[in-house]
């Protein structure tokens, strides 16, 4: 069956949708087959054109059940589910389906207070400092806040993902053919963290000069794999996933 990653959290505005697409994009760049599942009622469906992953609109309960059933019957796929804010019942349901739960939070005391409650409520979840400050002083201050208020959860906090303005490109309906190298790199690093937690092998980093949506040119050497190489399959997406794209 597919492995499912849920991006959840009881507070809105923490970047769940952006993070979901970054994870899916990073997995795609690392040669995996991924569907990014939309459940947030405040968001609109996105086109699959130009993406390394398939977006799936599951805002309706029947569609969500359908895609989960499909993912439970396919191998070597990954589902990244974008949760919405302030939906405790839905979060509980999604968490029960997940192989991994990630709780993004930003540099604010309100976000930290909320993610602390969510970590207690979801004992298998991991917190992720997201859109973290890049300015040295601001980053140090943010890290101190995490140390001060979340010290007893240090073993459940992932490496921060720094603020990157280009992440908004992934939320456009039409994704540019060539995405910034910094964005691709951030997405791959994020996907690697996720794969480490899932115990999944992944191929080494592809060349940033290759446009998104293209394959490595024939004859171009691929870098040596950083973990045991995973063979990519050419099987098409399951029909329910294709229909929801």
C-alpha positions as a printed Julia matrix, in Angstrom:
245×3 Matrix{Float64}:
   0.0    0.0     0.0
   1.02   3.63   -0.39
   2.54   5.5     2.52
   0.54   8.5     3.68
   1.9   11.74    5.13
  -0.61  14.14    6.71
   0.18  17.82    7.25
  -2.14  18.88   10.05
  -2.6   21.38   12.87
  -5.4   23.17   14.65
  -4.21  26.66   13.74
  -4.72  28.23   10.34
  -1.98  30.16    8.59
   0.91  27.87    9.51
   1.66  26.95    5.91
   0.07  23.49    5.7
  -0.83  23.78    2.02
   2.55  25.19    1.01
   4.35  22.52    3.04
   2.23  19.75    1.51
   3.14  20.84   -2.0
   6.8   21.23   -1.06
   6.92  17.67    0.29
   5.15  16.31   -2.79
   7.42  18.27   -5.14
  10.53  17.13   -3.27
   9.42  13.51   -3.4
   8.82  13.87   -7.12
  12.29  15.31   -7.61
  13.67  12.27   -5.81
  11.98   9.95   -8.26
   8.87   8.98   -6.29
   5.26   8.81   -7.45
   3.18  11.16   -5.33
  -0.35  12.48   -5.06
  -0.97  15.68   -3.07
  -4.48  15.48   -1.63
  -6.45  18.68   -1.04
  -8.9   18.63    1.89
  -8.79  22.31    2.9
 -12.15  23.85    2.0
 -10.58  27.3     1.78
  -8.32  26.25   -1.11
  -9.04  25.62   -4.78
  -7.95  22.7    -6.91
  -4.75  23.08   -8.91
  -3.77  21.87  -12.36
  -1.37  18.94  -12.7
   0.44  20.62  -15.6
   4.18  21.11  -15.01
   4.22  19.27  -11.69
   6.34  16.34  -10.58
   3.34  15.06   -8.61
  -0.42  14.76   -9.02
  -2.77  17.14   -7.18
  -6.07  15.53   -6.19
  -9.21  17.39   -5.11
 -10.68  15.57   -2.1
 -12.66  18.36   -0.46
 -15.78  16.21   -0.71
 -16.0   13.37    1.81
 -16.69  10.78   -0.89
 -13.63  11.86   -2.89
 -11.41  11.64    0.19
 -12.62   8.14    0.99
 -12.1    7.14   -2.63
  -8.5    8.33   -2.85
  -7.61   6.79    0.53
  -9.04   3.46   -0.62
  -7.03   3.68   -3.83
  -3.81   4.55   -1.97
  -4.37   1.58    0.29
  -4.31  -0.71   -2.73
  -1.29   0.57   -4.67
   2.39   0.04   -3.98
   5.29   2.45   -4.25
   3.09   5.54   -4.17
   3.03   8.29   -1.56
   0.04  10.36   -0.52
   0.58  13.81    1.02
  -2.65  15.06    2.59
  -3.1   18.8     3.11
  -5.28  19.31    6.19
  -7.18  22.46    7.06
  -7.07  24.57   10.22
  -9.47  24.32   13.16
 -10.86  20.9    12.22
 -10.08  18.66   15.18
 -12.42  15.86   14.13
 -11.02  15.79   10.59
  -7.46  15.92   11.91
  -8.16  12.96   14.18
  -9.53  11.0    11.24
  -6.61  11.87    8.96
  -4.05  11.14   11.67
  -5.53   7.67   12.1
  -4.87   7.01    8.4
  -1.34   8.41    8.34
   2.04   6.75    8.45
   3.48  10.13    9.41
   1.91  13.34   10.77
   3.68  16.69   10.45
   2.61  19.82   12.33
   4.1   22.98   10.79
   4.43  26.1    12.93
   5.82  29.55   12.33
   7.85  31.89   14.48
   5.1   33.18   16.78
   4.12  32.44   20.35
   0.59  31.67   19.22
   1.85  29.06   16.77
   4.1   27.55   19.43
   1.26  27.36   21.96
  -0.96  25.63   19.41
   1.65  23.15   18.21
   2.42  22.21   21.82
  -1.24  21.28   22.32
  -1.24  19.36   19.04
   1.93  17.44   19.97
   0.28  16.37   23.21
  -2.93  15.48   21.4
  -1.18  13.57   18.58
   1.61  11.62   20.29
   3.05  10.24   17.01
   3.24  13.62   15.27
   6.34  15.67   14.5
   6.58  19.45   14.69
   8.25  21.35   11.86
   9.48  24.97   12.17
   8.3   26.34    8.82
   9.12  29.52    6.89
  11.76  30.04    9.57
  13.59  33.41    9.71
  16.74  33.66    7.61
  18.08  36.81    9.27
  20.68  35.72   11.83
  19.3   37.72   14.74
  15.68  36.74   14.03
  16.61  33.09   13.57
  18.51  32.99   16.86
  15.58  34.6    18.66
  13.14  32.11   17.09
  15.35  29.17   18.05
  15.55  30.43   21.64
  11.75  30.6    21.81
  11.53  27.0    20.65
  14.14  25.97   23.22
  12.37  27.81   26.0
   8.81  26.65   25.32
   9.3   23.35   23.5
  12.4   21.96   25.19
  10.68  18.78   26.37
   9.61  18.06   22.77
  13.06  18.52   21.21
  13.14  14.9    20.08
   9.98  15.51   18.03
  11.01  18.7    16.23
  12.32  18.42   12.67
  14.96  20.61   11.05
  13.6   24.1    10.24
  12.61  24.98    6.69
  13.73  28.58    6.06
  11.48  31.25    4.6
  11.57  31.2     0.81
   9.39  33.54   -1.23
   9.46  31.27   -4.28
   7.34  28.61   -2.5
   4.28  30.52   -3.76
   5.1   29.26   -7.26
   3.97  25.77   -6.24
   0.52  27.12   -5.36
  -0.04  28.67   -8.8
  -2.4   26.84  -11.1
   0.28  26.85  -13.78
   3.71  26.0   -12.4
   6.68  27.52  -14.27
   8.64  25.05  -16.41
  11.82  25.94  -14.53
  11.62  26.51  -10.8
  14.38  28.28   -8.8
  17.23  26.02   -7.73
  16.82  27.19   -4.12
  13.2   26.03   -4.09
  14.03  22.63   -5.6
  16.83  22.19   -3.08
  14.6   23.09   -0.11
  11.92  20.67   -1.31
  14.38  17.82   -1.72
  15.88  18.39    1.74
  12.37  18.39    3.2
  11.46  15.19    1.36
  14.64  13.56    2.65
  13.61  14.32    6.23
  10.24  12.72    5.53
  11.8    9.65    3.92
  14.17   9.23    6.88
  11.18   9.15    9.22
   9.33   6.7     6.99
  12.41   4.51    6.54
  12.25   4.91    2.77
  15.25   4.73    0.44
  15.63   7.51   -2.1
  17.85   8.34   -5.03
  20.49  11.05   -4.86
  19.85  14.66   -5.79
  19.08  15.34   -9.44
  20.66  18.22  -11.35
  18.94  21.56  -10.66
  19.59  22.57  -14.26
  17.02  20.07  -15.49
  13.62  21.82  -15.84
  10.75  20.53  -13.74
   8.65  18.03  -15.64
  11.55  16.69  -17.75
  13.65  13.57  -17.46
  17.43  13.43  -17.21
  18.75  13.68  -20.8
  19.88  10.43  -22.37
  23.54   9.76  -21.73
  23.81  12.19  -18.82
  25.23  10.46  -15.77
  23.1   10.48  -12.67
  24.84  11.11   -9.35
  25.45   8.16   -7.07
  22.52   7.39   -4.78
  22.75   8.67   -1.23
  20.83   5.63    0.02
  19.95   2.32   -1.62
  18.67   3.21   -5.09
  14.94   2.87   -5.65
  13.84   1.68   -9.04
  11.28   3.92  -10.69
   8.28   2.27  -12.28
   6.56   3.47  -15.42
   3.14   2.28  -14.33
   0.45   4.97  -14.79
  -1.4    6.56  -11.92
  -4.39   4.63  -10.55
  -7.58   5.7   -12.31
  -9.17   7.38   -9.28
  -6.1    9.57   -8.84
  -6.08  10.51  -12.54
  -9.75  11.5   -12.38
  -9.25  13.68   -9.32
  -6.32  15.6   -10.75
